[in-house]
mmCIF file of C-alpha atoms in Angstrom:
data_model
loop_
_atom_site.group_PDB
_atom_site.id
_atom_site.type_symbol
_atom_site.label_atom_id
_atom_site.label_comp_id
_atom_site.label_asym_id
_atom_site.label_seq_id
_atom_site.Cartn_x
_atom_site.Cartn_y
_atom_site.Cartn_z
ATOM 1 C CA MET A 1 14.523 6.907 -61.479
ATOM 2 C CA TYR A 2 15.137 3.168 -61.137
ATOM 3 C CA LEU A 3 17.769 3.769 -58.453
ATOM 4 C CA ARG A 4 15.808 6.415 -56.602
ATOM 5 C CA THR A 5 12.699 4.320 -56.075
ATOM 6 C CA PRO A 6 14.317 1.422 -54.136
ATOM 7 C CA LEU A 7 16.344 3.931 -52.116
ATOM 8 C CA MET A 8 13.271 5.907 -51.153
ATOM 9 C CA VAL A 9 11.464 2.698 -50.244
ATOM 10 C CA LEU A 10 14.405 1.754 -48.025
ATOM 11 C CA VAL A 11 14.307 5.130 -46.256
ATOM 12 C CA PHE A 12 10.559 4.786 -45.752
ATOM 13 C CA LEU A 13 10.965 1.328 -44.230
ATOM 14 C CA LEU A 14 13.689 2.578 -41.873
ATOM 15 C CA LEU A 15 11.431 5.392 -40.700
ATOM 16 C CA CYS A 16 8.619 2.928 -40.044
ATOM 17 C CA LEU A 17 11.001 0.706 -38.098
ATOM 18 C CA ALA A 18 12.098 3.659 -35.938
ATOM 19 C CA GLY A 19 8.480 4.445 -35.133
ATOM 20 C CA ALA A 20 7.820 0.820 -34.226
ATOM 21 C CA ILE A 21 10.844 0.764 -31.909
ATOM 22 C CA SER A 22 9.630 3.935 -30.189
ATOM 23 C CA HIS A 23 6.101 2.532 -29.733
ATOM 24 C CA SER A 24 7.426 -0.749 -28.373
ATOM 25 C CA SER A 25 9.582 0.996 -25.750
ATOM 26 C CA ALA A 26 6.646 3.046 -24.502
ATOM 27 C CA ALA A 27 4.370 0.019 -24.380
ATOM 28 C CA THR A 28 6.747 -1.879 -22.104
ATOM 29 C CA ALA A 29 6.648 0.825 -19.401
ATOM 30 C CA VAL A 30 4.974 -0.584 -16.280
ATOM 31 C CA ASP A 31 3.528 1.021 -13.169
ATOM 32 C CA GLY A 32 5.296 -1.242 -10.713
ATOM 33 C CA THR A 33 6.032 -4.752 -9.547
ATOM 34 C CA ILE A 34 3.679 -7.008 -7.622
ATOM 35 C CA LEU A 35 6.082 -8.400 -5.053
ATOM 36 C CA TYR A 36 3.514 -10.747 -3.516
ATOM 37 C CA SER A 37 -0.177 -11.598 -3.849
ATOM 38 C CA THR A 38 -2.466 -14.385 -2.646
ATOM 39 C CA ASP A 39 -6.180 -15.188 -2.593
ATOM 40 C CA PHE A 40 -5.530 -17.938 -0.018
ATOM 41 C CA SER A 41 -6.539 -20.722 -2.347
ATOM 42 C CA ASN A 42 -3.480 -22.041 -0.534
ATOM 43 C CA ALA A 43 -1.528 -20.518 2.343
ATOM 44 C CA ASP A 44 1.966 -21.621 1.384
ATOM 45 C CA GLY A 45 4.588 -19.677 3.302
ATOM 46 C CA TRP A 46 2.273 -18.376 6.033
ATOM 47 C CA ILE A 47 3.747 -19.520 9.369
ATOM 48 C CA THR A 48 1.951 -19.370 12.726
ATOM 49 C CA ASN A 49 2.751 -20.283 16.316
ATOM 50 C CA SER A 50 -0.923 -21.092 17.020
ATOM 51 C CA ASN A 51 -2.579 -23.405 14.496
ATOM 52 C CA ASP A 52 -5.916 -23.393 16.319
ATOM 53 C CA ARG A 53 -6.181 -19.596 16.073
ATOM 54 C CA PHE A 54 -4.623 -18.910 12.646
ATOM 55 C CA TYR A 55 -5.369 -21.200 9.705
ATOM 56 C CA PRO A 56 -6.659 -21.235 6.105
ATOM 57 C CA ASP A 57 -10.385 -21.847 5.806
ATOM 58 C CA ASN A 58 -10.628 -24.219 2.855
ATOM 59 C CA GLU A 59 -14.409 -23.869 2.575
ATOM 60 C CA THR A 60 -14.372 -20.103 2.025
ATOM 61 C CA GLY A 61 -10.866 -19.658 0.601
ATOM 62 C CA ARG A 62 -9.948 -17.094 3.260
ATOM 63 C CA TYR A 63 -7.505 -17.022 6.176
ATOM 64 C CA HIS A 64 -8.924 -17.229 9.701
ATOM 65 C CA TYR A 65 -7.525 -15.171 12.572
ATOM 66 C CA LEU A 66 -8.237 -15.094 16.303
ATOM 67 C CA LEU A 67 -6.329 -12.390 18.177
ATOM 68 C CA GLU A 68 -6.133 -12.162 21.956
ATOM 69 C CA GLY A 69 -3.802 -9.982 23.981
ATOM 70 C CA GLY A 70 -1.235 -11.680 26.166
ATOM 71 C CA THR A 71 -1.020 -14.804 23.995
ATOM 72 C CA GLY A 72 1.768 -13.686 21.654
ATOM 73 C CA GLY A 73 -0.052 -15.367 18.763
ATOM 74 C CA TYR A 74 0.769 -14.457 15.179
ATOM 75 C CA VAL A 75 0.759 -15.558 11.558
ATOM 76 C CA ALA A 76 3.427 -14.179 9.222
ATOM 77 C CA TYR A 77 4.723 -14.419 5.675
ATOM 78 C CA THR A 78 8.392 -13.808 4.782
ATOM 79 C CA LEU A 79 8.705 -11.589 1.702
ATOM 80 C CA PRO A 80 11.004 -12.636 -1.167
ATOM 81 C CA GLN A 81 13.042 -9.450 -0.724
ATOM 82 C CA LYS A 82 13.423 -6.554 1.707
ATOM 83 C CA VAL A 83 11.260 -3.477 1.116
ATOM 84 C CA SER A 84 12.928 -0.117 1.777
ATOM 85 C CA SER A 85 11.053 2.204 -0.573
ATOM 86 C CA GLN A 86 7.493 3.111 -1.551
ATOM 87 C CA PHE A 87 4.873 0.372 -1.537
ATOM 88 C CA ILE A 88 1.132 -0.307 -1.609
ATOM 89 C CA LEU A 89 -0.322 -3.048 0.598
ATOM 90 C CA GLU A 90 -3.949 -4.045 -0.061
ATOM 91 C CA PHE A 91 -6.166 -6.668 1.538
ATOM 92 C CA ASP A 92 -9.759 -7.585 2.375
ATOM 93 C CA VAL A 93 -10.821 -8.114 5.985
ATOM 94 C CA THR A 94 -14.090 -9.439 7.402
ATOM 95 C CA PRO A 95 -14.358 -9.061 11.181
ATOM 96 C CA GLY A 96 -16.689 -11.698 12.593
ATOM 97 C CA ARG A 97 -16.415 -10.888 16.298
ATOM 98 C CA THR A 98 -14.631 -7.913 17.835
ATOM 99 C CA ASP A 99 -14.993 -7.943 21.638
ATOM 100 C CA ASP A 100 -14.768 -4.796 23.737
ATOM 101 C CA GLY A 101 -11.082 -4.093 24.262
ATOM 102 C CA SER A 102 -9.879 -6.197 21.305
ATOM 103 C CA THR A 103 -7.947 -5.220 18.169
ATOM 104 C CA PHE A 104 -7.404 -6.715 14.721
ATOM 105 C CA ARG A 105 -4.073 -5.628 13.212
ATOM 106 C CA PHE A 106 -2.369 -6.466 9.913
ATOM 107 C CA GLY A 107 0.572 -4.833 8.183
ATOM 108 C CA ILE A 108 4.192 -4.983 7.096
ATOM 109 C CA GLY A 109 7.209 -5.009 9.400
ATOM 110 C CA THR A 110 10.102 -7.221 10.447
ATOM 111 C CA GLU A 111 10.739 -10.677 11.861
ATOM 112 C CA LYS A 112 9.980 -9.315 15.353
ATOM 113 C CA LYS A 113 6.257 -9.333 14.477
ATOM 114 C CA ASP A 114 5.686 -6.865 17.326
ATOM 115 C CA SER A 115 2.803 -4.409 16.919
ATOM 116 C CA GLN A 116 4.658 -1.822 19.005
ATOM 117 C CA ARG A 117 8.219 -2.048 17.633
ATOM 118 C CA GLY A 118 9.268 -0.589 14.318
ATOM 119 C CA PRO A 119 9.770 -0.335 11.567
ATOM 120 C CA LEU A 120 6.163 -1.125 10.604
ATOM 121 C CA ILE A 121 3.076 0.268 8.886
ATOM 122 C CA MET A 122 -0.173 -1.311 10.009
ATOM 123 C CA ALA A 123 -3.951 -1.091 9.687
ATOM 124 C CA GLU A 124 -6.021 -1.787 12.791
ATOM 125 C CA MET A 125 -9.677 -2.258 13.639
ATOM 126 C CA ALA A 126 -10.003 -1.680 17.380
ATOM 127 C CA ASN A 127 -12.999 -1.788 19.714
ATOM 128 C CA LYS A 128 -11.723 0.465 22.491
ATOM 129 C CA LYS A 129 -13.110 3.338 24.558
ATOM 130 C CA ASP A 130 -13.695 5.456 21.439
ATOM 131 C CA GLY A 131 -15.764 2.704 19.807
ATOM 132 C CA ARG A 132 -15.180 0.498 16.764
ATOM 133 C CA LEU A 133 -12.664 2.533 14.788
ATOM 134 C CA PHE A 134 -10.221 2.102 11.912
ATOM 135 C CA TYR A 135 -6.625 3.112 12.615
ATOM 136 C CA LEU A 136 -3.464 3.790 10.631
ATOM 137 C CA LYS A 137 -0.275 3.176 12.630
ATOM 138 C CA THR A 138 3.318 3.949 11.686
ATOM 139 C CA VAL A 139 6.306 3.056 13.860
ATOM 140 C CA SER A 140 9.712 4.118 12.555
ATOM 141 C CA LYS A 141 12.924 2.157 12.847
ATOM 142 C CA GLU A 142 13.727 4.426 15.793
ATOM 143 C CA ASN A 143 10.431 3.267 17.452
ATOM 144 C CA SER A 144 8.653 6.603 17.100
ATOM 145 C CA LEU A 145 4.898 6.007 16.935
ATOM 146 C CA ASN A 146 2.295 7.971 14.976
ATOM 147 C CA GLN A 147 -1.332 6.868 14.854
ATOM 148 C CA ILE A 148 -4.590 8.302 13.565
ATOM 149 C CA GLY A 149 -8.097 6.859 13.884
ATOM 150 C CA SER A 150 -11.454 7.363 12.219
ATOM 151 C CA SER A 151 -12.891 9.843 14.736
ATOM 152 C CA PRO A 152 -12.071 13.390 15.897
ATOM 153 C CA SER A 153 -11.009 12.028 19.291
ATOM 154 C CA THR A 154 -8.222 10.044 17.599
ATOM 155 C CA GLY A 155 -6.885 12.747 15.271
ATOM 156 C CA ASN A 156 -9.298 12.655 12.324
ATOM 157 C CA LEU A 157 -10.824 16.022 11.384
ATOM 158 C CA GLY A 158 -13.783 14.421 9.592
ATOM 159 C CA THR A 159 -16.855 12.759 11.028
ATOM 160 C CA THR A 160 -16.588 9.504 12.970
ATOM 161 C CA VAL A 161 -16.526 6.308 10.889
ATOM 162 C CA ARG A 162 -17.062 2.961 12.642
ATOM 163 C CA PHE A 163 -16.646 -0.576 11.335
ATOM 164 C CA GLU A 164 -19.217 -3.338 11.730
ATOM 165 C CA ASP A 165 -18.750 -7.050 12.284
ATOM 166 C CA ASN A 166 -19.718 -9.415 9.442
ATOM 167 C CA THR A 167 -18.922 -6.738 6.847
ATOM 168 C CA THR A 168 -16.044 -7.031 4.379
ATOM 169 C CA TYR A 169 -13.750 -4.040 3.912
ATOM 170 C CA HIS A 170 -11.025 -3.399 1.346
ATOM 171 C CA VAL A 171 -8.044 -1.643 2.927
ATOM 172 C CA LYS A 172 -5.176 0.022 1.067
ATOM 173 C CA LEU A 173 -2.004 1.155 2.852
ATOM 174 C CA THR A 174 0.454 3.314 0.892
ATOM 175 C CA TYR A 175 3.927 4.384 1.962
ATOM 176 C CA TYR A 176 5.296 7.530 0.281
ATOM 177 C CA ALA A 177 9.051 7.252 0.707
ATOM 178 C CA ALA A 178 9.801 10.709 -0.715
ATOM 179 C CA ASP A 179 7.523 12.341 1.866
ATOM 180 C CA ASN A 180 8.096 9.829 4.675
ATOM 181 C CA ARG A 181 4.352 9.529 5.091
ATOM 182 C CA ALA A 182 1.765 6.744 4.949
ATOM 183 C CA SER A 183 -1.923 6.738 4.071
ATOM 184 C CA ILE A 184 -4.938 4.483 4.552
ATOM 185 C CA VAL A 185 -7.988 4.221 2.291
ATOM 186 C CA VAL A 186 -10.967 2.028 3.241
ATOM 187 C CA HIS A 187 -13.915 0.905 1.106
ATOM 188 C CA LYS A 188 -16.701 -1.534 1.741
ATOM 189 C CA GLN A 189 -16.382 -4.539 -0.558
ATOM 190 C CA ASP A 190 -17.765 -3.886 -4.065
ATOM 191 C CA ASP A 191 -18.483 -0.246 -3.199
ATOM 192 C CA PRO A 192 -16.228 2.415 -4.779
ATOM 193 C CA ASP A 193 -17.055 5.066 -2.172
ATOM 194 C CA VAL A 194 -14.317 5.788 0.341
ATOM 195 C CA ILE A 195 -15.602 5.554 3.907
ATOM 196 C CA PHE A 196 -12.330 6.483 5.642
ATOM 197 C CA THR A 197 -9.014 7.916 4.536
ATOM 198 C CA ALA A 198 -6.181 9.580 6.437
ATOM 199 C CA SER A 199 -2.432 10.007 6.413
ATOM 200 C CA ALA A 200 0.238 9.977 9.113
ATOM 201 C CA PRO A 201 3.955 10.798 9.104
ATOM 202 C CA VAL A 202 6.771 8.342 9.638
ATOM 203 C CA ALA A 203 9.044 9.956 12.231
ATOM 204 C CA GLY A 204 12.285 8.290 11.194
ATOM 205 C CA LYS A 205 13.443 5.513 8.887
ATOM 206 C CA MET A 206 11.115 2.999 7.237
ATOM 207 C CA GLU A 207 13.385 0.357 5.732
ATOM 208 C CA ASP A 208 14.306 -3.340 5.732
ATOM 209 C CA LEU A 209 10.671 -4.502 5.902
ATOM 210 C CA THR A 210 10.661 -8.266 5.560
ATOM 211 C CA HIS A 211 7.331 -9.711 6.785
ATOM 212 C CA LEU A 212 3.568 -9.409 6.412
ATOM 213 C CA TYR A 213 1.779 -10.402 9.614
ATOM 214 C CA ILE A 214 -1.269 -10.479 11.846
ATOM 215 C CA THR A 215 -0.109 -10.328 15.447
ATOM 216 C CA SER A 216 -1.035 -10.038 19.103
ATOM 217 C CA ILE A 217 2.601 -9.491 20.139
ATOM 218 C CA GLY A 218 2.732 -6.139 21.914
ATOM 219 C CA ASP A 219 -0.860 -6.398 23.162
ATOM 220 C CA GLY A 220 -0.755 -7.272 26.858
ATOM 221 C CA ILE A 221 -4.489 -7.404 27.701
ATOM 222 C CA PRO A 222 -5.763 -11.017 27.852
ATOM 223 C CA GLY A 223 -9.431 -11.863 27.482
ATOM 224 C CA PRO A 224 -10.953 -9.751 24.676
ATOM 225 C CA GLN A 225 -10.765 -11.441 21.276
ATOM 226 C CA ALA A 226 -10.936 -10.267 17.668
ATOM 227 C CA GLU A 227 -11.905 -13.012 15.210
ATOM 228 C CA GLY A 228 -12.510 -12.967 11.474
ATOM 229 C CA TYR A 229 -10.923 -13.502 8.045
ATOM 230 C CA ILE A 230 -8.490 -11.811 5.672
ATOM 231 C CA ASP A 231 -8.266 -12.369 1.925
ATOM 232 C CA ASN A 232 -6.798 -11.048 -1.347
ATOM 233 C CA VAL A 233 -3.492 -9.750 -0.029
ATOM 234 C CA LYS A 234 -1.346 -7.832 -2.553
ATOM 235 C CA LEU A 235 1.940 -5.954 -2.094
ATOM 236 C CA THR A 236 2.980 -3.677 -4.971
ATOM 237 C CA LEU A 237 6.186 -1.687 -5.435
ATOM 238 C CA PRO A 238 5.254 1.322 -7.630
ATOM 239 C CA LEU A 239 7.930 2.922 -9.797
ATOM 240 C CA GLU A 240 6.512 6.431 -9.565
ATOM 241 C CA GLN A 241 4.470 8.296 -6.963
ATOM 242 C CA ALA A 242 2.843 11.713 -6.926
ATOM 243 C CA ALA A 243 2.940 13.017 -3.375
ATOM 244 C CA VAL A 244 0.042 15.429 -3.758
ATOM 245 C CA ASN A 245 -2.806 15.920 -6.255
ATOM 246 C CA PRO A 246 -5.415 13.680 -4.550
ATOM 247 C CA THR A 247 -7.508 11.345 -6.699
ATOM 248 C CA GLU A 248 -9.756 9.671 -4.104
ATOM 249 C CA THR A 249 -13.379 10.826 -3.856
ATOM 250 C CA ILE A 250 -14.756 10.957 -0.328
ATOM 251 C CA PRO A 251 -18.504 11.062 0.400
ATOM 252 C CA GLU A 252 -19.513 14.366 1.964
ATOM 253 C CA GLU A 253 -20.970 12.738 5.044
ATOM 254 C CA THR A 254 -17.746 10.921 5.840
ATOM 255 C CA GLU A 255 -15.150 13.387 4.529
ATOM 256 C CA ALA A 256 -11.954 12.967 6.490
ATOM 257 C CA THR A 257 -9.069 15.425 6.247
ATOM 258 C CA PRO A 258 -5.934 14.008 7.859
ATOM 259 C CA ALA A 259 -4.701 15.865 10.899
ATOM 260 C CA PRO A 260 -1.046 16.837 11.320
ATOM 261 C CA VAL A 261 0.467 14.744 14.060
ATOM 262 C CA THR A 262 3.518 15.026 16.222
ATOM 263 C CA THR A 263 6.765 13.422 15.143
ATOM 264 C CA LYS A 264 8.322 13.493 18.605
ATOM 265 C CA PRO A 265 9.761 10.053 19.444
ATOM 266 C CA THR A 266 7.461 8.143 21.740
ATOM 267 C CA THR A 267 8.370 5.488 24.283
ATOM 268 C CA LEU A 268 5.896 2.728 23.518
ATOM 269 C CA PRO A 269 4.167 0.967 26.429
ATOM 270 C CA THR A 270 3.297 -2.727 26.500
ATOM 271 C CA GLU A 271 -0.402 -2.008 26.099
ATOM 272 C CA GLU A 272 -1.194 -0.254 22.857
ATOM 273 C CA PRO A 273 -2.369 3.308 23.603
ATOM 274 C CA THR A 274 -5.023 5.325 21.838
ATOM 275 C CA MET A 275 -3.147 8.212 20.308
ATOM 276 C CA ILE A 276 -4.823 11.642 20.218
ATOM 277 C CA TYR A 277 -3.238 14.403 18.215
ATOM 278 C CA THR A 278 -3.825 18.159 18.016
ATOM 279 C CA PRO A 279 -3.085 19.979 14.727
ATOM 280 C CA ALA A 280 0.083 22.061 14.943
ATOM 281 C CA PRO A 281 -0.583 25.766 14.114
ATOM 282 C CA THR A 282 2.564 26.087 11.975
ATOM 283 C CA ARG A 283 2.030 22.984 9.801
ATOM 284 C CA THR A 284 -0.129 22.758 6.703
ATOM 285 C CA PRO A 285 -2.376 19.658 6.536
ATOM 286 C CA PHE A 286 -0.949 17.063 4.143
ATOM 287 C CA PRO A 287 -3.140 16.517 1.053
ATOM 288 C CA LEU A 288 -4.614 13.074 0.597
ATOM 289 C CA PRO A 289 -2.119 10.871 -1.270
ATOM 290 C CA PRO A 290 -3.188 9.608 -4.690
ATOM 291 C CA THR A 291 -3.229 6.200 -6.259
ATOM 292 C CA PRO A 292 0.042 5.910 -8.216
ATOM 293 C CA SER A 293 -0.580 6.470 -11.928
ATOM 294 C CA GLU A 294 1.271 5.145 -14.935
ATOM 295 C CA THR A 295 3.963 7.494 -16.205
ATOM 296 C CA PRO A 296 5.079 6.858 -19.824
ATOM 297 C CA THR A 297 8.781 6.629 -20.434
ATOM 298 C CA GLN A 298 10.499 9.570 -22.152
ATOM 299 C CA GLU A 299 13.603 7.730 -23.299
ATOM 300 C CA SER A 300 12.046 6.236 -26.421
ATOM 301 C CA GLY A 301 10.848 9.658 -27.655
ATOM 302 C CA LEU A 302 14.357 11.076 -27.353
ATOM 303 C CA ASN A 303 15.847 8.197 -29.352
ATOM 304 C CA THR A 304 13.337 8.825 -32.162
ATOM 305 C CA LEU A 305 14.150 12.564 -32.295
ATOM 306 C CA ILE A 306 17.831 11.722 -32.722
ATOM 307 C CA LEU A 307 17.191 8.968 -35.296
ATOM 308 C CA LEU A 308 14.887 10.891 -37.666
ATOM 309 C CA PRO A 309 17.350 13.684 -38.644
ATOM 310 C CA ALA A 310 20.063 11.080 -39.221
ATOM 311 C CA LEU A 311 17.824 9.084 -41.582
ATOM 312 C CA ALA A 312 16.770 12.220 -43.437
ATOM 313 C CA ALA A 313 20.394 13.285 -43.922
ATOM 314 C CA GLY A 314 21.222 9.823 -45.239
ATOM 315 C CA ALA A 315 18.377 9.976 -47.711
ATOM 316 C CA VAL A 316 19.487 13.381 -49.066
ATOM 317 C CA PHE A 317 23.062 12.124 -49.472
ATOM 318 C CA ALA A 318 21.885 9.034 -51.340
ATOM 319 C CA LEU A 319 19.658 11.043 -53.661
ATOM 320 C CA ARG A 320 22.522 13.363 -54.607
ATOM 321 C CA ARG A 321 24.881 10.447 -55.204
ATOM 322 C CA TYR A 322 22.467 8.604 -57.466
ATOM 323 C CA PRO A 323 20.788 11.267 -59.678
#
């Protein structure tokens, strides 16, 4: 009895240790890596070719932009590594003045910083002939353009959604590498309701993304200006993505089902066009992409299942050896 008791205690402690190891492995599973984030308390690393148009506003802690076609003005940040897989890019934008014919644009691309040359995924707020609309734009590495806006005339099957100056919006761009598709989700600041969401295909490769930027390169219409502020930029590289099973809730009055769009390569003009797409009769509309969710690791559970029978066998052997 004297020998059995310490042995049984030892087995019990080993079992507890195995459980602790399993729990620790599961707890260390993470949803992804934040590759870059800034609240513009400083603007280190953001480089511009026009300091009077693009600069940090120290009073408000935001970054000022003034976009005008034909100027070639930009501000850009070089990422610490190339992005060639799924990602989520989020930011806040407050348009202060959006003239007729002007466009705000921010997204991820390459050192070219050209709004018309891929690869890039970009959010736009344009005041064009269709009104003040949100847009999602994808341009593949092969320079094939796909674009969808927040009105039926620009490919959206839901009701028209327009932005307003002096209102802050939170924008989330997601690239689904497995499906070669991107999505946009827009909220008003501090309001959980989605006012616009849509998805668009990437007709080709989306890889070697190296820069975040606001740019007027590719816009050849001088005169109209888009001025405002961006803030709270965050680029996340999720480990897992579910391509379907939507999780976003869209208000009934602004429900927007993304329209299938053509993937035929497009020769891009100097002036950015307004793309209008007609749903293809043989293609099923793509469900709204979800926010990536945490997926617990399975490896630790497998290790525990292997360890427990081994410990039990050891305990039985010890008990028979020391009666």
